[in-house]
Short mmCIF file of C-alpha atoms and ligand atoms in Angstrom, two decimals:
data_model
loop_
_atom_site.label_atom_id
_atom_site.label_comp_id
_atom_site.label_asym_id
_atom_site.label_seq_id
_atom_site.Cartn_x
_atom_site.Cartn_y
_atom_site.Cartn_z
CA UNK T 1192 4.77 -118.20 95.71
CA UNK T 1193 6.76 -115.49 93.87
CA UNK T 1194 4.88 -114.42 90.67
CA UNK T 1195 6.57 -116.14 87.67
CA UNK T 1196 7.09 -113.06 85.49
CA UNK T 1197 8.43 -111.06 88.46
CA UNK T 1198 5.32 -108.87 88.13
CA UNK T 1199 5.05 -106.49 91.06
CA UNK T 1200 2.18 -108.50 92.55
CA UNK T 1201 -0.97 -107.46 94.35
CA UNK T 1202 -1.80 -104.54 96.65
CA UNK T 1203 -3.06 -105.17 100.21
CA UNK T 1204 -6.55 -104.85 98.66
CA UNK T 1205 -5.66 -107.51 96.03
CA UNK T 1206 -5.48 -105.05 93.13
CA UNK T 1207 -2.77 -105.86 90.54
CA UNK T 1208 0.03 -103.31 90.99
CA UNK T 1209 0.59 -103.38 87.20
CA UNK T 1210 -2.80 -101.63 86.92
CA UNK T 1211 -2.05 -99.01 89.60
CA UNK T 1212 0.06 -95.84 89.55
CA UNK T 1213 3.08 -96.77 91.67
CA UNK T 1214 6.84 -96.71 92.13
CA UNK T 1215 9.20 -99.20 93.74
CA UNK T 1216 11.05 -97.86 96.77
CA UNK T 1217 14.65 -98.59 97.80
CA UNK T 1218 13.50 -101.70 99.70
CA UNK T 1219 11.70 -103.08 96.62
CA UNK T 1220 8.24 -102.29 98.03
CA UNK T 1221 5.44 -101.05 95.76
CA UNK T 1222 4.36 -97.51 96.72
CA UNK T 1223 0.91 -96.49 95.51
CA UNK T 1224 0.93 -93.02 93.87
CA UNK T 1225 -1.83 -90.54 93.07
CA UNK T 1226 -1.73 -87.58 90.64
CA UNK T 1227 -4.21 -84.72 90.23
CA UNK T 1228 -3.45 -83.01 86.91
CA UNK T 1229 -4.65 -79.56 85.78
CA UNK T 1230 -5.93 -79.40 82.18
CA UNK T 1231 -3.43 -76.71 81.10
CA UNK T 1232 0.33 -76.48 81.57
CA UNK T 1233 0.90 -76.60 85.35
CA UNK T 1234 2.41 -73.49 86.99
CA UNK T 1235 3.56 -75.22 90.21
CA UNK T 1236 3.79 -78.58 91.98
CA UNK T 1237 2.40 -79.55 95.40
CA UNK T 1238 3.47 -82.77 97.13
CA UNK T 1239 0.83 -83.87 99.67
CA UNK T 1240 2.10 -85.99 102.61
CA UNK T 1241 -0.55 -87.89 104.57
CA UNK T 1242 -0.59 -88.80 108.26
CA UNK T 1243 -0.39 -91.97 110.34
CA UNK T 1244 -2.92 -94.70 109.58
CA UNK T 1245 -4.59 -92.81 106.71
CA UNK T 1246 -3.86 -92.61 102.96
CA UNK T 1247 -3.40 -90.13 100.13
CA UNK T 1248 -6.86 -90.55 98.56
CA UNK T 1249 -8.23 -88.63 101.57
CA UNK T 1250 -6.72 -85.47 100.03
CA UNK T 1251 -8.97 -85.28 96.97
CA UNK T 1252 -10.79 -82.12 98.15
CA UNK T 1253 -7.57 -80.25 98.91
CA UNK T 1254 -6.03 -81.43 95.64
CA UNK T 1255 -9.06 -80.26 93.62
CA UNK T 1256 -8.65 -76.74 95.07
CA UNK T 1257 -5.01 -76.70 93.96
CA UNK T 1258 -5.78 -78.18 90.51
CA UNK T 1259 -8.16 -75.22 90.14
CA UNK T 1260 -5.07 -72.97 90.38
CA UNK T 1261 -3.35 -74.92 87.58
CA UNK T 1262 -1.20 -76.75 90.08
CA UNK T 1263 -0.07 -80.34 89.57
CA UNK T 1264 -0.67 -82.26 92.81
CA UNK T 1265 1.04 -85.56 93.65
CA UNK T 1266 1.05 -87.92 96.64
CA UNK T 1267 1.63 -91.52 97.65
CA UNK T 1268 0.69 -93.93 100.42
CA UNK T 1269 3.59 -94.39 102.87
CA UNK T 1270 4.86 -97.95 103.35
CA UNK T 1271 2.45 -99.87 105.58
CA UNK T 1272 -0.41 -97.54 104.61
CA UNK T 1273 -3.35 -97.60 102.20
CA UNK T 1274 -2.59 -99.32 98.89
CA UNK T 1275 1.19 -99.49 99.40
CA UNK T 1276 3.03 -102.59 100.54
CA UNK T 1277 4.35 -103.12 104.05
CA UNK T 1278 3.02 -104.28 107.41
CA UNK T 1279 0.18 -101.98 108.51
CA UNK T 1280 1.38 -98.84 110.32
CA UNK T 1281 4.83 -100.22 111.05
CA UNK T 1282 8.12 -98.73 109.89
CA UNK T 1283 11.59 -99.94 110.85
CA UNK T 1284 12.97 -96.38 110.72
CA UNK T 1285 11.04 -93.11 110.34
CA UNK T 1286 13.68 -91.98 107.84
CA UNK T 1287 12.19 -94.47 105.34
CA UNK T 1288 9.16 -92.17 104.96
CA UNK T 1289 11.53 -89.26 104.21
CA UNK T 1290 13.64 -91.34 101.77
CA UNK T 1291 10.54 -92.53 99.87
CA UNK T 1292 9.21 -88.96 99.80
CA UNK T 1293 12.42 -87.69 98.21
CA UNK T 1294 12.33 -90.53 95.67
CA UNK T 1295 8.85 -89.41 94.57
CA UNK T 1296 9.95 -85.76 94.46
CA UNK T 1297 12.88 -86.77 92.21
CA UNK T 1298 10.56 -88.74 89.91
CA UNK T 1299 8.22 -85.75 89.49
CA UNK T 1300 11.17 -83.34 89.12
CA UNK T 1301 12.27 -85.31 86.05
CA UNK T 1302 8.93 -84.50 84.41
CA UNK T 1303 8.70 -80.85 85.57
CA UNK T 1304 12.31 -79.71 86.14
CA UNK T 1305 11.62 -75.97 86.37
CA UNK T 1306 8.36 -75.61 88.32
CA UNK T 1307 8.28 -74.30 91.90
CA UNK T 1308 7.41 -77.14 94.30
CA UNK T 1309 5.58 -76.81 97.61
CA UNK T 1310 5.12 -79.57 100.15
CA UNK T 1311 1.91 -79.89 102.18
CA UNK T 1312 1.96 -82.29 105.14
CA UNK T 1313 -0.63 -83.24 107.75
CA UNK T 1314 0.19 -84.57 111.26
CA UNK T 1315 2.84 -87.32 110.94
CA UNK T 1316 3.04 -86.16 107.30
CA UNK T 1317 4.02 -82.76 108.66
CA UNK T 1318 7.01 -84.30 110.45
CA UNK T 1319 7.98 -86.07 107.21
CA UNK T 1320 7.61 -82.76 105.33
CA UNK T 1321 9.84 -80.86 107.78
CA UNK T 1322 12.54 -83.55 107.54
CA UNK T 1323 12.31 -83.60 103.72
CA UNK T 1324 12.54 -79.80 103.57
CA UNK T 1325 15.57 -79.94 105.82
CA UNK T 1326 17.28 -82.60 103.74
CA UNK T 1327 16.77 -80.78 100.40
CA UNK T 1328 15.79 -77.12 101.12
CA UNK T 1329 16.72 -76.03 97.57
CA UNK T 1330 14.03 -78.37 96.20
CA UNK T 1331 11.08 -76.51 97.75
CA UNK T 1332 9.58 -73.03 97.46
CA UNK T 1333 7.58 -73.41 100.66
CA UNK T 1334 6.05 -75.73 103.24
CA UNK T 1335 2.41 -75.92 104.33
CA UNK T 1336 1.70 -77.85 107.55
CA UNK T 1337 -1.76 -78.80 108.81
CA UNK T 1338 -1.59 -79.75 112.53
CA UNK T 1339 1.95 -81.11 112.16
CA UNK T 1340 3.53 -83.63 114.53
CA UNK T 1341 6.30 -81.52 116.13
CA UNK T 1342 5.88 -82.28 119.84
CA UNK T 1343 4.39 -85.56 121.07
CA UNK T 1344 0.95 -85.13 122.61
CA UNK T 1345 1.54 -84.63 126.37
CA UNK T 1346 -0.99 -87.31 127.42
CA UNK T 1347 0.23 -90.06 125.04
CA UNK T 1348 3.89 -89.27 125.61
CA UNK T 1349 4.52 -88.44 129.26
CA UNK T 1350 8.17 -88.95 130.18
CA UNK T 1351 7.23 -92.18 131.94
CA UNK T 1352 5.36 -93.48 128.88
CA UNK T 1353 8.29 -92.51 126.64
CA UNK T 1354 10.66 -94.37 128.93
CA UNK T 1355 8.26 -97.34 129.11
CA UNK T 1356 7.83 -97.39 125.33
CA UNK T 1357 11.60 -97.56 124.80
CA UNK T 1358 11.94 -100.46 127.23
CA UNK T 1359 8.79 -102.20 125.95
CA UNK T 1360 10.06 -101.84 122.37
CA UNK T 1361 12.65 -104.53 123.18
CA UNK T 1362 10.22 -106.80 124.99
CA UNK T 1363 6.78 -106.31 123.38
CA UNK T 1364 7.24 -104.20 120.22
CA UNK T 1365 3.83 -105.21 118.90
CA UNK T 1366 1.94 -104.33 122.08
CA UNK T 1367 -0.88 -101.92 121.20
CA UNK T 1368 -0.77 -98.41 122.66
CA UNK T 1369 -4.42 -97.97 121.70
CA UNK T 1370 -6.25 -96.69 118.64
CA UNK T 1371 -6.72 -93.17 117.27
CA UNK T 1372 -10.23 -92.19 118.43
CA UNK T 1373 -12.11 -91.19 115.24
CA UNK T 1374 -14.01 -88.56 117.25
CA UNK T 1375 -10.73 -86.76 117.98
CA UNK T 1376 -10.01 -86.37 114.24
CA UNK T 1377 -12.74 -83.78 113.58
CA UNK T 1378 -15.92 -82.12 114.90
CA UNK T 1379 -17.50 -82.85 111.51
CA UNK T 1380 -19.58 -85.99 112.07
CA UNK T 1381 -19.61 -86.93 108.37
CA UNK T 1382 -15.81 -86.76 108.33
CA UNK T 1383 -15.60 -88.86 111.52
CA UNK T 1384 -17.94 -91.42 109.93
CA UNK T 1385 -16.00 -91.52 106.65
CA UNK T 1386 -12.72 -91.96 108.53
CA UNK T 1387 -14.16 -94.68 110.79
CA UNK T 1388 -15.63 -96.65 107.86
CA UNK T 1389 -12.78 -96.10 105.34
CA UNK T 1390 -11.36 -99.54 104.42
CA UNK T 1391 -8.04 -97.94 103.36
CA UNK T 1392 -7.55 -96.46 106.85
CA UNK T 1393 -5.77 -98.58 109.46
CA UNK T 1394 -8.08 -98.82 112.50
CA UNK T 1395 -5.90 -101.13 114.60
CA UNK T 1396 -3.97 -100.05 117.67
CA UNK T 1397 -0.73 -98.13 117.45
CA UNK T 1398 2.12 -100.54 118.16
CA UNK T 1399 4.87 -99.69 120.66
CA UNK T 1400 7.49 -100.00 117.91
CA UNK T 1401 5.60 -97.43 115.81
CA UNK T 1402 5.19 -95.08 118.75
CA UNK T 1403 8.96 -95.23 119.27
CA UNK T 1404 9.49 -94.26 115.61
CA UNK T 1405 7.13 -91.32 116.08
CA UNK T 1406 9.14 -90.24 119.14
CA UNK T 1407 12.31 -90.51 117.05
CA UNK T 1408 10.60 -88.31 114.46
CA UNK T 1409 9.71 -85.59 116.97
CA UNK T 1410 13.33 -85.59 118.22
CA UNK T 1411 14.64 -85.23 114.64
CA UNK T 1412 12.08 -82.50 113.92
CA UNK T 1413 13.08 -80.48 116.99
CA UNK T 1414 16.74 -80.70 115.91
CA UNK T 1415 15.75 -79.58 112.41
CA UNK T 1416 13.76 -76.47 113.43
CA UNK T 1417 16.75 -74.10 113.92
CA UNK T 1418 17.87 -74.91 110.35
CA UNK T 1419 14.43 -74.48 108.73
CA UNK T 1420 14.49 -71.36 106.53
CA UNK T 1421 11.77 -72.00 103.92
CA UNK T 1422 8.52 -70.01 103.63
CA UNK T 1423 6.12 -71.61 106.09
CA UNK T 1424 2.33 -71.72 106.48
CA UNK T 1425 1.15 -73.46 109.66
CA UNK T 1426 -2.38 -74.37 110.74
CA UNK T 1427 -3.37 -75.75 114.15
CA UNK T 1428 -6.62 -76.14 116.16
CA UNK T 1429 -6.73 -75.19 119.85
CA UNK T 1430 -8.76 -78.36 120.63
CA UNK T 1431 -6.35 -80.72 118.83
CA UNK T 1432 -5.94 -83.80 121.06
CA UNK T 1433 -3.68 -85.75 118.66
CA UNK T 1434 -0.86 -83.31 117.97
CA UNK T 1435 -0.02 -80.66 120.56
CA UNK T 1436 -0.65 -77.10 119.29
CA UNK T 1437 2.44 -76.10 121.30
CA UNK T 1438 4.46 -77.93 118.63
CA UNK T 1439 3.27 -75.46 115.99
CA UNK T 1440 3.86 -72.56 118.36
CA UNK T 1441 7.38 -73.87 119.05
CA UNK T 1442 8.01 -74.16 115.30
CA UNK T 1443 6.68 -70.64 114.69
CA UNK T 1444 8.96 -69.27 117.43
CA UNK T 1445 12.05 -71.29 116.47
CA UNK T 1446 12.43 -71.44 112.68
CA UNK T 1447 14.61 -68.68 111.20
CA UNK T 1448 12.27 -68.39 108.18
CA UNK T 1449 11.51 -64.73 107.40
CA UNK T 1450 8.22 -65.71 105.78
CA UNK T 1451 6.24 -67.67 108.36
CA UNK T 1452 2.52 -67.66 109.23
CA UNK T 1453 0.62 -69.58 111.93
CA UNK T 1454 -3.18 -69.68 111.67
CA UNK T 1455 -4.88 -70.92 114.82
CA UNK T 1456 -8.47 -72.24 114.70
CA UNK T 1457 -10.24 -71.80 118.01
CA UNK T 1458 -11.85 -75.11 119.11
CA UNK T 1459 -10.54 -76.77 115.93
CA UNK T 1460 -9.80 -80.49 116.20
CA UNK T 1461 -6.98 -82.35 114.43
CA UNK T 1462 -7.83 -82.70 110.71
CA UNK T 1463 -8.51 -79.01 109.92
CA UNK T 1464 -8.84 -79.91 106.21
CA UNK T 1465 -11.70 -82.21 107.20
CA UNK T 1466 -13.30 -80.09 109.91
CA UNK T 1467 -16.56 -78.11 110.12
CA UNK T 1468 -17.26 -76.40 106.77
CA UNK T 1469 -16.31 -72.89 107.94
CA UNK T 1470 -12.91 -74.16 109.20
CA UNK T 1471 -12.06 -76.27 106.17
CA UNK T 1472 -13.16 -73.61 103.66
CA UNK T 1473 -10.99 -71.09 105.53
CA UNK T 1474 -7.99 -73.47 105.44
CA UNK T 1475 -8.41 -74.06 101.70
CA UNK T 1476 -8.80 -70.31 101.08
CA UNK T 1477 -5.63 -69.55 103.05
CA UNK T 1478 -3.66 -72.26 101.24
CA UNK T 1479 -4.81 -70.88 97.88
CA UNK T 1480 -4.01 -67.27 98.76
CA UNK T 1481 -0.64 -68.14 100.28
CA UNK T 1482 0.53 -70.20 97.29
CA UNK T 1483 -0.69 -67.62 94.73
CA UNK T 1484 1.10 -64.82 96.59
CA UNK T 1485 4.34 -66.78 96.55
CA UNK T 1486 3.96 -67.74 92.91
CA UNK T 1487 3.50 -64.09 91.96
CA UNK T 1488 6.59 -63.32 94.06
CA UNK T 1489 8.64 -65.93 92.16
CA UNK T 1490 7.22 -64.59 88.88
CA UNK T 1491 5.74 -67.97 87.93
CA UNK T 1492 3.57 -67.68 84.81
CA UNK T 1493 0.12 -66.29 85.75
CA UNK T 1494 -2.77 -68.71 85.25
CA UNK T 1495 -4.43 -68.14 81.84
O1 XP7 F 91 -7.16 -87.24 109.01
C1 XP7 F 91 -6.50 -87.87 109.85
C2 XP7 F 91 -6.75 -89.25 110.25
C3 XP7 F 91 -5.57 -89.68 111.08
C4 XP7 F 91 -4.90 -88.36 111.47
C5 XP7 F 91 -3.39 -88.37 111.38
C6 XP7 F 91 -2.82 -89.15 112.53
C7 XP7 F 91 -1.36 -88.80 112.81
O2 XP7 F 91 -0.58 -88.70 111.87
N1 XP7 F 91 -0.94 -88.55 114.10
C8 XP7 F 91 -1.91 -88.55 115.23
C9 XP7 F 91 -1.44 -89.41 116.36
C10 XP7 F 91 -0.04 -89.06 116.81
C11 XP7 F 91 0.36 -90.01 117.92
O3 XP7 F 91 1.66 -89.63 118.36
C12 XP7 F 91 2.31 -90.53 119.21
C13 XP7 F 91 1.69 -91.68 119.71
C14 XP7 F 91 2.40 -92.52 120.55
C15 XP7 F 91 3.72 -92.22 120.88
F1 XP7 F 91 4.43 -93.05 121.68
C16 XP7 F 91 4.34 -91.08 120.38
C17 XP7 F 91 3.61 -90.25 119.55
CL1 XP7 F 91 4.36 -88.82 118.88
C18 XP7 F 91 0.91 -89.16 115.62
C19 XP7 F 91 0.45 -88.30 114.46
N2 XP7 F 91 -5.46 -87.39 110.55
#
């Protein structure tokens, strides 16, 4: 039954959207937003782009580090994820994630027209970030990628499986390709536990139709790399079983950016921002240092 007053309805967790921070995307779906605001006048903006099956509230720790630098941090849950509308971990076209990302960037730009903006993406969110940066390079001062999805993982996407997925997509699009193993997300057992028990995380299997969209994404990303010129900070773990480290190495070798850095974490798993304390503190330190250096370079007002 459509709500009488056309109110934007309830979130997947039955919260009233009128009480949540949100925007309505081009398909009329409610997109849950999150903002981390510094007390003073912000000196820069960071857009955080989450990965497949997870949600933006998992980025509180990273956001707090950035707020400490007087940076305004913003994020949202992609359609089909977390507190946003849409069938769980399904998207009709990967470009929808990029379109919705640009809509949020434009909304925040209206409030802070002159601040340098960085984008920080993890995993599938890294692919979205690369495609956003390629669509509107002038919008961003730099891109930070934590274990980005650039190349499909060689086990989950052998050429036979890719071929099979494309055929299956027309026959059994909702067939499950299997779940993300929580133990492959991190070596940090608390983080594995919090991921595995997080009600806002999608724990179901990855559908064939979603896998095909991810394959589309990696193809678009590879085409985008030769045109990527923005300052780049890449992180990848050598023990990452979810996104192939060779994707980050390919990006590092291919992008024409003059300012590009790849930090490799030996034995690091996938979510380096939620890894063992020494890894995650190093990642946060590097992010902080890298952004501050580039803010000084652009002459952005020093933090008071
Ligand atoms: O903290 C966290 C919790 C979750 C995780 C992020 C997860 C994420 O975004 N991934 C990892 C899995 C990866 C699978 O890839 C494919 C699968 C089938 C296929 F047919 C083609 C591809 Cl490419 C896509 C990207 N990080």
